[in-house]
């Protein structure tokens, strides 16, 4: 069974302090993605990756960076977090037909 | 990308069958229909996927008419624990098509005792 592990689950940080949210999968899926979810705005895609060293912007990439140096890991980097990046973040993999997306448990980030 | 339209919210009572319909008028020939369920503070969870006619698994059924311009997720005998947001997504099959799926606002189902 596909699993996506995100860390940390909860994080409170201050404006401007660089942080990384890690994401790893236990499968060998090529596609990985990051979403943020805010009340009333639904799930919005930040970045996605089609394979190692292949990443692309989603709908709301500003203020975020990602890297895909190996297939299993897809960290989300906030170089200089701001309060408007306070949100619930999800990492996901896509397994294709019959499996769809598998999401991580989420990371609740608060930037003060 | 096929645009989808679902009701924003629905109410039901325990033990009833719930049908949530999704419209996708511009669905493409190679598009599949997938439904997800999301509980508060959790990531969406895959429920069911289909291409045409009817698909059934242990938790739901998916009905797709011949023209495929809509689909209906059917939840038999709902319980309080089925209270969640349900998303209808339409897009092509294949492992590298994940970016084609857009999560809209979904349908907020409230199951009442």
GROMACS .gro file of C-alpha atoms in nm:
model
  225
    1UNK     CA    1   0.000   0.000   0.000
    2UNK     CA    2   0.129   0.340  -0.099
    3UNK     CA    3   0.225   0.568   0.187
    4UNK     CA    4   0.337   0.930   0.194
    5UNK     CA    5   0.518   1.055   0.501
    6UNK     CA    6   0.537   1.425   0.579
    7UNK     CA    7   0.729   1.591   0.856
    8UNK     CA    8   0.670   1.778   1.072
    9UNK     CA    9   0.296   1.749   1.137
   10UNK     CA   10   0.284   2.085   1.310
   11UNK     CA   11   0.522   2.378   1.286
   12UNK     CA   12   0.514   2.728   1.426
   13UNK     CA   13   0.784   2.959   1.299
   14UNK     CA   14   0.866   3.326   1.268
   15UNK     CA   15   0.863   3.540   0.958
   16UNK     CA   16   1.178   3.507   0.751
   17UNK     CA   17   1.318   3.193   0.911
   18UNK     CA   18   1.389   2.935   0.640
   19UNK     CA   19   1.216   2.602   0.680
   20UNK     CA   20   1.182   2.271   0.500
   21UNK     CA   21   0.890   2.032   0.506
   22UNK     CA   22   0.995   1.683   0.408
   23UNK     CA   23   0.795   1.436   0.203
   24UNK     CA   24   0.884   1.079   0.120
   25UNK     CA   25   0.703   0.788  -0.045
   26UNK     CA   26   0.739   0.415   0.005
   27UNK     CA   27   0.668   0.337  -0.360
   28UNK     CA   28   0.853   0.424  -0.677
   29UNK     CA   29   0.598   0.662  -0.825
   30UNK     CA   30   0.731   0.924  -1.057
   31UNK     CA   31   0.471   1.192  -0.990
   32UNK     CA   32   0.477   1.388  -0.664
   33UNK     CA   33   0.306   1.713  -0.575
   34UNK     CA   34   0.257   1.970  -0.303
   35UNK     CA   35  -0.076   2.134  -0.217
   36UNK     CA   36  -0.188   2.390   0.031
   37UNK     CA   37  -0.537   2.405   0.171
   38UNK     CA   38  -0.697   2.714   0.314
   39UNK     CA   39  -1.054   2.763   0.437
   40UNK     CA   40  -1.284   2.851   0.150
   41UNK     CA   41  -1.011   2.809  -0.112
   42UNK     CA   42  -0.988   2.433  -0.137
   43UNK     CA   43  -0.673   2.250  -0.240
   44UNK     CA   44  -0.432   2.450  -0.450
   45UNK     CA   45  -0.129   2.300  -0.616
   46UNK     CA   46   0.207   2.459  -0.533
   47UNK     CA   47   0.459   2.253  -0.729
   48UNK     CA   48   0.472   1.913  -0.887
   49UNK     CA   49   0.740   1.679  -1.014
   50UNK     CA   50   0.713   1.433  -1.299
   51UNK     CA   51   1.041   1.259  -1.215
   52UNK     CA   52   1.385   1.309  -1.067
   53UNK     CA   53   1.520   1.656  -1.148
   54UNK     CA   54   1.191   1.747  -1.323
   55UNK     CA   55   0.975   1.998  -1.138
   56UNK     CA   56   0.716   2.251  -1.246
   57UNK     CA   57   0.502   2.523  -1.097
   58UNK     CA   58   0.144   2.467  -0.996
   59UNK     CA   59  -0.113   2.736  -0.934
   60UNK     CA   60   0.047   2.907  -0.632
   61UNK     CA   61   0.427   2.866  -0.648
   62UNK     CA   62   0.530   3.209  -0.520
   63UNK     CA   63   0.738   3.191  -0.203
   64UNK     CA   64   0.811   2.820  -0.235
   65UNK     CA   65   1.087   2.603  -0.373
   66UNK     CA   66   1.109   2.229  -0.425
   67UNK     CA   67   1.375   1.980  -0.523
   68UNK     CA   68   1.363   1.624  -0.653
   69UNK     CA   69   1.710   1.480  -0.627
   70UNK     CA   70   1.584   1.126  -0.572
   71UNK     CA   71   1.259   0.958  -0.659
   72UNK     CA   72   1.134   0.897  -0.307
   73UNK     CA   73   1.177   1.247  -0.164
   74UNK     CA   74   1.020   1.579  -0.256
   75UNK     CA   75   1.089   1.847   0.006
   76UNK     CA   76   0.907   2.180   0.014
   77UNK     CA   77   1.126   2.475   0.103
   78UNK     CA   78   1.015   2.813   0.229
   79UNK     CA   79   1.318   3.038   0.204
   80UNK     CA   80   1.159   3.333   0.383
   81UNK     CA   81   0.820   3.240   0.523
   82UNK     CA   82   0.554   3.505   0.563
   83UNK     CA   83   0.225   3.499   0.757
   84UNK     CA   84   0.025   3.449   0.436
   85UNK     CA   85   0.190   3.109   0.405
   86UNK     CA   86   0.016   2.993   0.719
   87UNK     CA   87  -0.178   2.695   0.589
   88UNK     CA   88  -0.228   2.319   0.586
   89UNK     CA   89   0.014   2.155   0.345
   90UNK     CA   90  -0.020   1.818   0.178
   91UNK     CA   91   0.227   1.614  -0.021
   92UNK     CA   92   0.084   1.364  -0.266
   93UNK     CA   93   0.189   1.093  -0.507
   94UNK     CA   94  -0.007   0.981  -0.809
   95UNK     CA   95  -0.027   0.612  -0.884
   96UNK     CA   96  -0.230   0.623  -1.203
   97UNK     CA   97  -0.536   0.426  -1.301
   98UNK     CA   98  -0.718   0.259  -1.017
   99UNK     CA   99  -0.502   0.420  -0.749
  100UNK     CA  100  -0.521   0.794  -0.804
  101UNK     CA  101  -0.362   1.022  -0.551
  102UNK     CA  102  -0.229   0.918  -0.212
  103UNK     CA  103  -0.186   1.208   0.026
  104UNK     CA  104   0.032   1.252   0.329
  105UNK     CA  105  -0.113   1.332   0.670
  106UNK     CA  106  -0.053   1.702   0.627
  107UNK     CA  107   0.165   1.968   0.786
  108UNK     CA  108  -0.003   2.253   0.965
  109UNK     CA  109   0.224   2.554   0.937
  110UNK     CA  110   0.182   2.876   1.130
  111UNK     CA  111   0.403   3.173   1.049
  112UNK     CA  112   0.396   3.454   1.304
  113UNK     CA  113  -0.877   2.007  -1.855
  114UNK     CA  114  -1.234   1.903  -1.804
  115UNK     CA  115  -1.416   2.142  -1.572
  116UNK     CA  116  -1.639   1.983  -1.312
  117UNK     CA  117  -1.942   2.116  -1.127
  118UNK     CA  118  -2.077   1.966  -0.806
  119UNK     CA  119  -2.326   2.083  -0.545
  120UNK     CA  120  -2.150   2.279  -0.272
  121UNK     CA  121  -2.326   2.096   0.009
  122UNK     CA  122  -2.574   1.821   0.085
  123UNK     CA  123  -2.746   1.695   0.397
  124UNK     CA  124  -2.861   1.342   0.465
  125UNK     CA  125  -2.970   1.123   0.751
  126UNK     CA  126  -2.808   0.810   0.881
  127UNK     CA  127  -2.908   0.497   0.692
  128UNK     CA  128  -3.008   0.677   0.374
  129UNK     CA  129  -2.849   0.636   0.033
  130UNK     CA  130  -2.671   0.949  -0.086
  131UNK     CA  131  -2.614   1.035  -0.449
  132UNK     CA  132  -2.375   1.315  -0.542
  133UNK     CA  133  -2.376   1.419  -0.906
  134UNK     CA  134  -2.088   1.581  -1.089
  135UNK     CA  135  -2.120   1.751  -1.426
  136UNK     CA  136  -1.828   1.740  -1.671
  137UNK     CA  137  -1.965   1.849  -2.005
  138UNK     CA  138  -1.628   1.878  -2.182
  139UNK     CA  139  -1.487   1.544  -2.074
  140UNK     CA  140  -1.235   1.408  -2.324
  141UNK     CA  141  -1.234   1.062  -2.477
  142UNK     CA  142  -0.936   0.948  -2.272
  143UNK     CA  143  -1.051   1.102  -1.943
  144UNK     CA  144  -1.141   0.898  -1.638
  145UNK     CA  145  -1.361   1.007  -1.348
  146UNK     CA  146  -1.228   0.976  -0.996
  147UNK     CA  147  -1.389   1.055  -0.662
  148UNK     CA  148  -1.212   1.141  -0.340
  149UNK     CA  149  -1.323   1.181   0.020
  150UNK     CA  150  -1.166   1.425   0.263
  151UNK     CA  151  -1.212   1.450   0.638
  152UNK     CA  152  -1.111   1.767   0.825
  153UNK     CA  153  -0.734   1.813   0.856
  154UNK     CA  154  -0.666   1.497   0.653
  155UNK     CA  155  -0.561   1.457   0.292
  156UNK     CA  156  -0.818   1.343   0.036
  157UNK     CA  157  -0.861   0.968   0.005
  158UNK     CA  158  -0.929   0.782  -0.321
  159UNK     CA  159  -1.278   0.629  -0.323
  160UNK     CA  160  -1.354   0.505  -0.673
  161UNK     CA  161  -1.264   0.553  -1.036
  162UNK     CA  162  -1.442   0.471  -1.360
  163UNK     CA  163  -1.465   0.533  -1.731
  164UNK     CA  164  -1.820   0.434  -1.827
  165UNK     CA  165  -2.132   0.252  -1.707
  166UNK     CA  166  -2.111   0.138  -1.346
  167UNK     CA  167  -1.828   0.066  -1.107
  168UNK     CA  168  -1.879  -0.072  -0.758
  169UNK     CA  169  -1.642  -0.136  -0.473
  170UNK     CA  170  -1.681  -0.202  -0.103
  171UNK     CA  171  -1.761   0.160  -0.014
  172UNK     CA  172  -1.938   0.318  -0.312
  173UNK     CA  173  -2.078   0.290  -0.661
  174UNK     CA  174  -2.008   0.516  -0.953
  175UNK     CA  175  -2.266   0.557  -1.227
  176UNK     CA  176  -2.160   0.706  -1.559
  177UNK     CA  177  -2.416   0.751  -1.839
  178UNK     CA  178  -2.337   0.674  -2.200
  179UNK     CA  179  -2.258   1.036  -2.290
  180UNK     CA  180  -2.019   1.061  -1.990
  181UNK     CA  181  -2.109   1.425  -1.936
  182UNK     CA  182  -2.192   1.358  -1.575
  183UNK     CA  183  -2.132   1.097  -1.309
  184UNK     CA  184  -2.297   1.006  -0.981
  185UNK     CA  185  -2.127   0.883  -0.670
  186UNK     CA  186  -2.361   0.667  -0.466
  187UNK     CA  187  -2.297   0.600  -0.098
  188UNK     CA  188  -2.525   0.327   0.038
  189UNK     CA  189  -2.668   0.364   0.390
  190UNK     CA  190  -2.451   0.649   0.510
  191UNK     CA  191  -2.340   0.684   0.869
  192UNK     CA  192  -2.220   0.984   1.070
  193UNK     CA  193  -1.863   0.893   0.977
  194UNK     CA  194  -1.937   0.960   0.611
  195UNK     CA  195  -1.960   1.332   0.689
  196UNK     CA  196  -1.682   1.472   0.471
  197UNK     CA  197  -1.605   1.667   0.156
  198UNK     CA  198  -1.630   1.471  -0.168
  199UNK     CA  199  -1.438   1.572  -0.478
  200UNK     CA  200  -1.502   1.474  -0.838
  201UNK     CA  201  -1.195   1.486  -1.063
  202UNK     CA  202  -1.170   1.424  -1.435
  203UNK     CA  203  -0.851   1.362  -1.626
  204UNK     CA  204  -0.650   1.118  -1.836
  205UNK     CA  205  -0.518   0.791  -1.706
  206UNK     CA  206  -0.149   0.720  -1.672
  207UNK     CA  207   0.110   0.774  -1.406
  208UNK     CA  208   0.238   1.099  -1.544
  209UNK     CA  209  -0.092   1.281  -1.567
  210UNK     CA  210  -0.123   1.380  -1.205
  211UNK     CA  211  -0.091   1.747  -1.280
  212UNK     CA  212  -0.407   1.737  -1.490
  213UNK     CA  213  -0.633   1.689  -1.192
  214UNK     CA  214  -0.775   1.997  -1.029
  215UNK     CA  215  -0.945   1.978  -0.693
  216UNK     CA  216  -1.246   2.207  -0.695
  217UNK     CA  217  -1.442   2.305  -0.383
  218UNK     CA  218  -1.606   1.963  -0.365
  219UNK     CA  219  -1.937   1.871  -0.204
  220UNK     CA  220  -1.965   1.899   0.172
  221UNK     CA  221  -2.184   1.611   0.287
  222UNK     CA  222  -2.333   1.634   0.634
  223UNK     CA  223  -2.490   1.319   0.773
  224UNK     CA  224  -2.735   1.387   1.051
  225UNK     CA  225  -2.849   1.141   1.320
   0.00000   0.00000   0.00000
